[in-house]
Amino acid sequence: DTAVSQTPKYLVTQMGNDKSIKCEQNLGHDTMYWYKQDSKKFLKIMFSYNNKELIINETVPNRFSPKSPDKAHLNLHINSLELGDSAVYFCASSQSQDNSPLHFGNGTRLTVT
Amino acid sequence: QKEVEQDPGPLSVPEGAIVSLNCTYSNSAFQYFMWYRQYSRKGPELLMYTYSSGNKEDGRFTAQVDKSSKYISLFIRDSQPSDSATYLCAMSSYNNNDMRFGAGTRLTVKP
């Protein structure tokens, strides 16, 4: 059973389109995250969501918006996609936001052409 | 200067070798230190988790933290081809929202 699952695994789309990536965790964790991993493998946090509290990395463009229908799901919506958005996006979860270990999904490889 | 520095490698060793992976950091507030292993086309998975300075051993893996030098290490004994992956260090101070990752070191263990 996959603990943190995200779909789709690959996403190829054109500039200007709007797309969504879905994430679900079955670990009963309270906190979920979205991370971006660029071509140089740097992992950077984009959002964390804990008990309806959203914390946003200030460097993330407002074209990116997370939506959480319930504690087990955190989806990522991206509007007006740009070439620079091409990267691997990882969903993660943790028991709480207080330094508990992160559990990652297997990533969504987004290519914007 | 980046908050967390990690040599991206690549690092290639023969099977059975002892591998040493390292990270340095600049933020003295970091107190939780982690090592993640990431196989190709997969998400990072937690290998080691330590708090403050000291050593922690788990099977063939040993994590060391030297807060006075702002330096952390991961040692892999008797390395196996299945250890071939990218190893990412990570550290945080107050909570997961301030967690910072290194760039990752790509390791290949040759049979």
PDB file of C-alpha atoms in Angstrom:
ATOM      1  CA  ASP A   1       0.000   0.000   0.000  1.00  0.00           C
ATOM      2  CA  THR A   2       1.415   3.335  -1.057  1.00  0.00           C
ATOM      3  CA  ALA A   3       1.621   5.722   1.889  1.00  0.00           C
ATOM      4  CA  VAL A   4       1.768   8.971  -0.084  1.00  0.00           C
ATOM      5  CA  SER A   5       0.473   8.753  -3.623  1.00  0.00           C
ATOM      6  CA  GLN A   6       0.340  11.481  -6.221  1.00  0.00           C
ATOM      7  CA  THR A   7      -1.054  11.599  -9.733  1.00  0.00           C
ATOM      8  CA  PRO A   8      -0.220  11.935 -12.491  1.00  0.00           C
ATOM      9  CA  LYS A   9       3.335  10.614 -12.555  1.00  0.00           C
ATOM     10  CA  TYR A  10       4.144  12.552 -15.724  1.00  0.00           C
ATOM     11  CA  LEU A  11       2.520  15.715 -17.026  1.00  0.00           C
ATOM     12  CA  VAL A  12       3.422  17.358 -20.322  1.00  0.00           C
ATOM     13  CA  THR A  13       1.581  20.534 -21.210  1.00  0.00           C
ATOM     14  CA  GLN A  14       1.918  23.799 -23.085  1.00  0.00           C
ATOM     15  CA  MET A  15       2.655  27.241 -21.748  1.00  0.00           C
ATOM     16  CA  GLY A  16      -0.388  29.099 -20.546  1.00  0.00           C
ATOM     17  CA  ASN A  17      -2.395  26.018 -19.602  1.00  0.00           C
ATOM     18  CA  ASP A  18      -3.832  25.318 -16.153  1.00  0.00           C
ATOM     19  CA  LYS A  19      -3.127  21.949 -14.549  1.00  0.00           C
ATOM     20  CA  SER A  20      -3.625  20.106 -11.257  1.00  0.00           C
ATOM     21  CA  ILE A  21      -1.672  17.471  -9.389  1.00  0.00           C
ATOM     22  CA  LYS A  22      -3.410  15.326  -6.798  1.00  0.00           C
ATOM     23  CA  CYS A  23      -1.948  13.933  -3.573  1.00  0.00           C
ATOM     24  CA  GLU A  24      -3.335  11.553  -0.996  1.00  0.00           C
ATOM     25  CA  GLN A  25      -1.797  10.079   2.165  1.00  0.00           C
ATOM     26  CA  ASN A  26      -3.127   7.102   4.119  1.00  0.00           C
ATOM     27  CA  LEU A  27      -0.798   7.508   7.108  1.00  0.00           C
ATOM     28  CA  GLY A  28      -3.186   9.528   9.238  1.00  0.00           C
ATOM     29  CA  HIS A  29      -0.724  12.414   9.277  1.00  0.00           C
ATOM     30  CA  ASP A  30      -1.779  15.920  10.250  1.00  0.00           C
ATOM     31  CA  THR A  31       0.512  17.892   7.967  1.00  0.00           C
ATOM     32  CA  MET A  32       1.023  17.783   4.196  1.00  0.00           C
ATOM     33  CA  TYR A  33       3.474  19.599   1.958  1.00  0.00           C
ATOM     34  CA  TRP A  34       4.343  20.375  -1.618  1.00  0.00           C
ATOM     35  CA  TYR A  35       8.001  20.487  -2.617  1.00  0.00           C
ATOM     36  CA  LYS A  36       9.627  21.430  -5.916  1.00  0.00           C
ATOM     37  CA  GLN A  37      12.814  19.679  -7.071  1.00  0.00           C
ATOM     38  CA  ASP A  38      14.622  21.472  -9.848  1.00  0.00           C
ATOM     39  CA  SER A  39      17.053  20.071 -12.395  1.00  0.00           C
ATOM     40  CA  LYS A  40      19.922  20.423  -9.923  1.00  0.00           C
ATOM     41  CA  LYS A  41      18.056  18.240  -7.425  1.00  0.00           C
ATOM     42  CA  PHE A  42      17.418  21.010  -4.908  1.00  0.00           C
ATOM     43  CA  LEU A  43      14.270  20.337  -2.900  1.00  0.00           C
ATOM     44  CA  LYS A  44      12.444  23.491  -1.885  1.00  0.00           C
ATOM     45  CA  ILE A  45       9.301  23.699   0.164  1.00  0.00           C
ATOM     46  CA  MET A  46       6.375  25.412  -1.525  1.00  0.00           C
ATOM     47  CA  PHE A  47       3.517  24.953   0.940  1.00  0.00           C
ATOM     48  CA  SER A  48       2.635  23.226   4.149  1.00  0.00           C
ATOM     49  CA  TYR A  49      -0.920  22.601   5.328  1.00  0.00           C
ATOM     50  CA  ASN A  50      -1.733  21.710   8.911  1.00  0.00           C
ATOM     51  CA  ASN A  51      -5.188  21.778  10.511  1.00  0.00           C
ATOM     52  CA  LYS A  52      -6.502  24.161   7.881  1.00  0.00           C
ATOM     53  CA  GLU A  53      -3.526  26.468   8.358  1.00  0.00           C
ATOM     54  CA  LEU A  54      -1.682  27.156   5.133  1.00  0.00           C
ATOM     55  CA  ILE A  55       1.894  28.328   5.230  1.00  0.00           C
ATOM     56  CA  ILE A  56       3.248  29.590   1.963  1.00  0.00           C
ATOM     57  CA  ASN A  57       6.846  29.971   0.925  1.00  0.00           C
ATOM     58  CA  GLU A  58       7.013  33.614  -0.012  1.00  0.00           C
ATOM     59  CA  THR A  59       8.970  32.868  -3.176  1.00  0.00           C
ATOM     60  CA  VAL A  60       6.163  30.791  -4.703  1.00  0.00           C
ATOM     61  CA  PRO A  61       4.218  32.663  -7.423  1.00  0.00           C
ATOM     62  CA  ASN A  62       0.524  33.092  -6.749  1.00  0.00           C
ATOM     63  CA  ARG A  63      -0.182  31.060  -9.889  1.00  0.00           C
ATOM     64  CA  PHE A  64       0.348  28.073  -7.583  1.00  0.00           C
ATOM     65  CA  SER A  65      -2.446  27.279  -5.154  1.00  0.00           C
ATOM     66  CA  PRO A  66      -2.898  24.281  -2.868  1.00  0.00           C
ATOM     67  CA  LYS A  67      -6.344  22.972  -2.056  1.00  0.00           C
ATOM     68  CA  SER A  68      -7.136  20.533   0.725  1.00  0.00           C
ATOM     69  CA  PRO A  69     -10.608  18.946   0.671  1.00  0.00           C
ATOM     70  CA  ASP A  70      -9.725  16.967   3.827  1.00  0.00           C
ATOM     71  CA  LYS A  71      -6.761  16.026   6.013  1.00  0.00           C
ATOM     72  CA  ALA A  72      -5.697  13.161   3.729  1.00  0.00           C
ATOM     73  CA  HIS A  73      -5.571  15.176   0.508  1.00  0.00           C
ATOM     74  CA  LEU A  74      -3.595  18.173  -0.677  1.00  0.00           C
ATOM     75  CA  ASN A  75      -3.893  19.024  -4.369  1.00  0.00           C
ATOM     76  CA  LEU A  76      -1.777  21.531  -6.251  1.00  0.00           C
ATOM     77  CA  HIS A  77      -3.297  23.797  -8.905  1.00  0.00           C
ATOM     78  CA  ILE A  78      -1.096  25.711 -11.283  1.00  0.00           C
ATOM     79  CA  ASN A  79      -2.452  28.483 -13.505  1.00  0.00           C
ATOM     80  CA  SER A  80      -0.880  29.962 -16.639  1.00  0.00           C
ATOM     81  CA  LEU A  81       2.006  27.512 -16.730  1.00  0.00           C
ATOM     82  CA  GLU A  82       5.438  28.851 -17.665  1.00  0.00           C
ATOM     83  CA  LEU A  83       8.552  27.133 -19.011  1.00  0.00           C
ATOM     84  CA  GLY A  84      10.304  27.679 -15.679  1.00  0.00           C
ATOM     85  CA  ASP A  85       7.666  25.618 -13.906  1.00  0.00           C
ATOM     86  CA  SER A  86       9.159  22.455 -15.419  1.00  0.00           C
ATOM     87  CA  ALA A  87      10.407  20.378 -12.489  1.00  0.00           C
ATOM     88  CA  VAL A  88       9.508  17.402 -10.343  1.00  0.00           C
ATOM     89  CA  TYR A  89       6.864  18.175  -7.739  1.00  0.00           C
ATOM     90  CA  PHE A  90       6.766  16.066  -4.590  1.00  0.00           C
ATOM     91  CA  CYS A  91       3.956  15.752  -2.131  1.00  0.00           C
ATOM     92  CA  ALA A  92       4.919  14.812   1.438  1.00  0.00           C
ATOM     93  CA  SER A  93       3.285  14.331   4.803  1.00  0.00           C
ATOM     94  CA  SER A  94       4.377  14.189   8.435  1.00  0.00           C
ATOM     95  CA  GLN A  95       2.732  13.293  11.736  1.00  0.00           C
ATOM     96  CA  SER A  96       2.888  16.925  12.749  1.00  0.00           C
ATOM     97  CA  GLN A  97       4.797  19.989  11.622  1.00  0.00           C
ATOM     98  CA  ASP A  98       7.059  19.795  14.684  1.00  0.00           C
ATOM     99  CA  ASN A  99      10.167  18.170  13.201  1.00  0.00           C
ATOM    100  CA  SER A 100       8.552  14.775  12.610  1.00  0.00           C
ATOM    101  CA  PRO A 101      10.000  12.878   9.615  1.00  0.00           C
ATOM    102  CA  LEU A 102       8.676  13.562   6.140  1.00  0.00           C
ATOM    103  CA  HIS A 103       7.189  10.821   3.966  1.00  0.00           C
ATOM    104  CA  PHE A 104       7.362  11.624   0.271  1.00  0.00           C
ATOM    105  CA  GLY A 105       5.370  10.529  -2.736  1.00  0.00           C
ATOM    106  CA  ASN A 106       7.164   9.452  -5.902  1.00  0.00           C
ATOM    107  CA  GLY A 107       6.820  12.785  -7.615  1.00  0.00           C
ATOM    108  CA  THR A 108       5.101  14.295 -10.631  1.00  0.00           C
ATOM    109  CA  ARG A 109       7.435  15.199 -13.473  1.00  0.00           C
ATOM    110  CA  LEU A 110       6.017  18.337 -15.066  1.00  0.00           C
ATOM    111  CA  THR A 111       7.275  19.428 -18.480  1.00  0.00           C
ATOM    112  CA  VAL A 112       6.036  22.708 -19.912  1.00  0.00           C
ATOM    113  CA  THR A 113       6.657  23.199 -23.625  1.00  0.00           C
TER     114      THR A 113
ATOM    115  CA  GLN B   1      26.587  31.159   0.820  1.00  0.00           C
ATOM    116  CA  LYS B   2      23.856  28.526   0.744  1.00  0.00           C
ATOM    117  CA  GLU B   3      22.405  27.483   4.096  1.00  0.00           C
ATOM    118  CA  VAL B   4      23.279  23.844   3.395  1.00  0.00           C
ATOM    119  CA  GLU B   5      26.229  22.786   1.262  1.00  0.00           C
ATOM    120  CA  GLN B   6      26.579  19.275  -0.123  1.00  0.00           C
ATOM    121  CA  ASP B   7      28.978  18.050  -2.785  1.00  0.00           C
ATOM    122  CA  PRO B   8      26.804  16.701  -5.625  1.00  0.00           C
ATOM    123  CA  GLY B   9      29.445  14.193  -6.686  1.00  0.00           C
ATOM    124  CA  PRO B  10      29.089  11.890  -8.499  1.00  0.00           C
ATOM    125  CA  LEU B  11      30.822   9.444  -6.182  1.00  0.00           C
ATOM    126  CA  SER B  12      31.710   5.972  -7.420  1.00  0.00           C
ATOM    127  CA  VAL B  13      33.030   3.228  -5.130  1.00  0.00           C
ATOM    128  CA  PRO B  14      33.576  -0.533  -5.392  1.00  0.00           C
ATOM    129  CA  GLU B  15      31.264  -2.901  -3.577  1.00  0.00           C
ATOM    130  CA  GLY B  16      32.289  -3.377   0.045  1.00  0.00           C
ATOM    131  CA  ALA B  17      33.866   0.070   0.408  1.00  0.00           C
ATOM    132  CA  ILE B  18      33.121   2.467   3.243  1.00  0.00           C
ATOM    133  CA  VAL B  19      31.331   5.534   1.946  1.00  0.00           C
ATOM    134  CA  SER B  20      31.476   8.932   3.619  1.00  0.00           C
ATOM    135  CA  LEU B  21      28.916  11.592   2.691  1.00  0.00           C
ATOM    136  CA  ASN B  22      29.011  15.071   4.192  1.00  0.00           C
ATOM    137  CA  CYS B  23      27.151  18.335   4.523  1.00  0.00           C
ATOM    138  CA  THR B  24      28.062  21.659   6.026  1.00  0.00           C
ATOM    139  CA  TYR B  25      25.636  24.342   7.093  1.00  0.00           C
ATOM    140  CA  SER B  26      25.663  27.936   8.196  1.00  0.00           C
ATOM    141  CA  ASN B  27      22.574  28.298  10.397  1.00  0.00           C
ATOM    142  CA  SER B  28      23.507  27.538  14.008  1.00  0.00           C
ATOM    143  CA  ALA B  29      19.811  27.223  14.895  1.00  0.00           C
ATOM    144  CA  PHE B  30      19.546  23.879  13.095  1.00  0.00           C
ATOM    145  CA  GLN B  31      19.121  21.100  15.640  1.00  0.00           C
ATOM    146  CA  TYR B  32      17.360  18.280  13.773  1.00  0.00           C
ATOM    147  CA  PHE B  33      19.396  16.485  11.123  1.00  0.00           C
ATOM    148  CA  MET B  34      18.252  13.929   8.591  1.00  0.00           C
ATOM    149  CA  TRP B  35      19.564  11.863   5.726  1.00  0.00           C
ATOM    150  CA  TYR B  36      17.252  10.846   2.906  1.00  0.00           C
ATOM    151  CA  ARG B  37      17.961   8.351   0.137  1.00  0.00           C
ATOM    152  CA  GLN B  38      16.415   8.954  -3.273  1.00  0.00           C
ATOM    153  CA  TYR B  39      16.426   6.312  -5.965  1.00  0.00           C
ATOM    154  CA  SER B  40      16.009   7.388  -9.577  1.00  0.00           C
ATOM    155  CA  ARG B  41      12.446   8.430 -10.411  1.00  0.00           C
ATOM    156  CA  LYS B  42      11.356   7.946  -6.786  1.00  0.00           C
ATOM    157  CA  GLY B  43      10.671  10.172  -3.812  1.00  0.00           C
ATOM    158  CA  PRO B  44      13.192  10.656  -0.996  1.00  0.00           C
ATOM    159  CA  GLU B  45      12.922   8.141   1.861  1.00  0.00           C
ATOM    160  CA  LEU B  46      14.173   8.785   5.367  1.00  0.00           C
ATOM    161  CA  LEU B  47      17.344   6.913   6.324  1.00  0.00           C
ATOM    162  CA  MET B  48      18.554   8.541   9.522  1.00  0.00           C
ATOM    163  CA  TYR B  49      17.159  11.110  11.947  1.00  0.00           C
ATOM    164  CA  THR B  50      19.211  12.677  14.705  1.00  0.00           C
ATOM    165  CA  TYR B  51      18.761  15.460  17.201  1.00  0.00           C
ATOM    166  CA  SER B  52      21.634  17.748  18.190  1.00  0.00           C
ATOM    167  CA  SER B  53      25.219  16.508  18.227  1.00  0.00           C
ATOM    168  CA  GLY B  54      26.418  12.918  18.437  1.00  0.00           C
ATOM    169  CA  ASN B  55      26.349   9.635  16.574  1.00  0.00           C
ATOM    170  CA  LYS B  56      23.532   7.323  15.602  1.00  0.00           C
ATOM    171  CA  GLU B  57      23.961   3.858  14.130  1.00  0.00           C
ATOM    172  CA  ASP B  58      21.430   1.768  12.223  1.00  0.00           C
ATOM    173  CA  GLY B  59      22.765  -1.379  10.612  1.00  0.00           C
ATOM    174  CA  ARG B  60      25.388  -0.418   8.036  1.00  0.00           C
ATOM    175  CA  PHE B  61      24.575   3.290   8.377  1.00  0.00           C
ATOM    176  CA  THR B  62      26.063   5.738  10.882  1.00  0.00           C
ATOM    177  CA  ALA B  63      25.105   9.387  11.115  1.00  0.00           C
ATOM    178  CA  GLN B  64      27.344  11.897  12.862  1.00  0.00           C
ATOM    179  CA  VAL B  65      26.567  15.467  13.817  1.00  0.00           C
ATOM    180  CA  ASP B  66      29.164  17.996  14.930  1.00  0.00           C
ATOM    181  CA  LYS B  67      27.289  21.180  15.746  1.00  0.00           C
ATOM    182  CA  SER B  68      30.424  23.031  16.795  1.00  0.00           C
ATOM    183  CA  SER B  69      31.801  22.616  13.270  1.00  0.00           C
ATOM    184  CA  LYS B  70      28.366  22.780  11.593  1.00  0.00           C
ATOM    185  CA  TYR B  71      29.177  19.508   9.864  1.00  0.00           C
ATOM    186  CA  ILE B  72      27.205  16.304   9.454  1.00  0.00           C
ATOM    187  CA  SER B  73      28.220  12.973   7.962  1.00  0.00           C
ATOM    188  CA  LEU B  74      26.680   9.717   6.840  1.00  0.00           C
ATOM    189  CA  PHE B  75      28.855   6.611   6.723  1.00  0.00           C
ATOM    190  CA  ILE B  76      27.858   3.486   4.845  1.00  0.00           C
ATOM    191  CA  ARG B  77      29.804   0.336   5.706  1.00  0.00           C
ATOM    192  CA  ASP B  78      30.128  -2.650   3.374  1.00  0.00           C
ATOM    193  CA  SER B  79      28.449  -0.707   0.583  1.00  0.00           C
ATOM    194  CA  GLN B  80      26.226  -2.659  -1.807  1.00  0.00           C
ATOM    195  CA  PRO B  81      25.113  -1.969  -5.392  1.00  0.00           C
ATOM    196  CA  SER B  82      21.610  -1.472  -3.951  1.00  0.00           C
ATOM    197  CA  ASP B  83      22.984   1.574  -2.084  1.00  0.00           C
ATOM    198  CA  SER B  84      23.398   3.341  -5.435  1.00  0.00           C
ATOM    199  CA  ALA B  85      21.162   6.394  -5.135  1.00  0.00           C
ATOM    200  CA  THR B  86      21.247  10.108  -4.391  1.00  0.00           C
ATOM    201  CA  TYR B  87      21.693  10.939  -0.708  1.00  0.00           C
ATOM    202  CA  LEU B  88      20.208  14.195   0.564  1.00  0.00           C
ATOM    203  CA  CYS B  89      20.994  15.781   3.889  1.00  0.00           C
ATOM    204  CA  ALA B  90      18.295  17.859   5.521  1.00  0.00           C
ATOM    205  CA  MET B  91      18.077  19.928   8.661  1.00  0.00           C
ATOM    206  CA  SER B  92      15.585  22.026  10.559  1.00  0.00           C
ATOM    207  CA  SER B  93      15.421  24.232  13.609  1.00  0.00           C
ATOM    208  CA  TYR B  94      11.923  24.884  14.958  1.00  0.00           C
ATOM    209  CA  ASN B  95       9.630  22.899  12.696  1.00  0.00           C
ATOM    210  CA  ASN B  96       9.388  21.289   9.278  1.00  0.00           C
ATOM    211  CA  ASN B  97       8.527  24.584   7.612  1.00  0.00           C
ATOM    212  CA  ASP B  98      12.126  25.725   8.008  1.00  0.00           C
ATOM    213  CA  MET B  99      13.657  22.449   6.834  1.00  0.00           C
ATOM    214  CA  ARG B 100      16.472  22.890   4.327  1.00  0.00           C
ATOM    215  CA  PHE B 101      17.865  20.244   2.015  1.00  0.00           C
ATOM    216  CA  GLY B 102      21.296  19.800   0.521  1.00  0.00           C
ATOM    217  CA  ALA B 103      21.656  19.360  -3.232  1.00  0.00           C
ATOM    218  CA  GLY B 104      22.198  15.608  -2.848  1.00  0.00           C
ATOM    219  CA  THR B 105      25.246  13.423  -3.580  1.00  0.00           C
ATOM    220  CA  ARG B 106      24.844  10.838  -6.308  1.00  0.00           C
ATOM    221  CA  LEU B 107      26.476   7.564  -5.234  1.00  0.00           C
ATOM    222  CA  THR B 108      27.219   4.562  -7.442  1.00  0.00           C
ATOM    223  CA  VAL B 109      28.437   1.307  -5.896  1.00  0.00           C
ATOM    224  CA  LYS B 110      29.983  -0.928  -8.536  1.00  0.00           C
ATOM    225  CA  PRO B 111      29.814  -4.734  -8.201  1.00  0.00           C
TER     226      PRO B 111
END
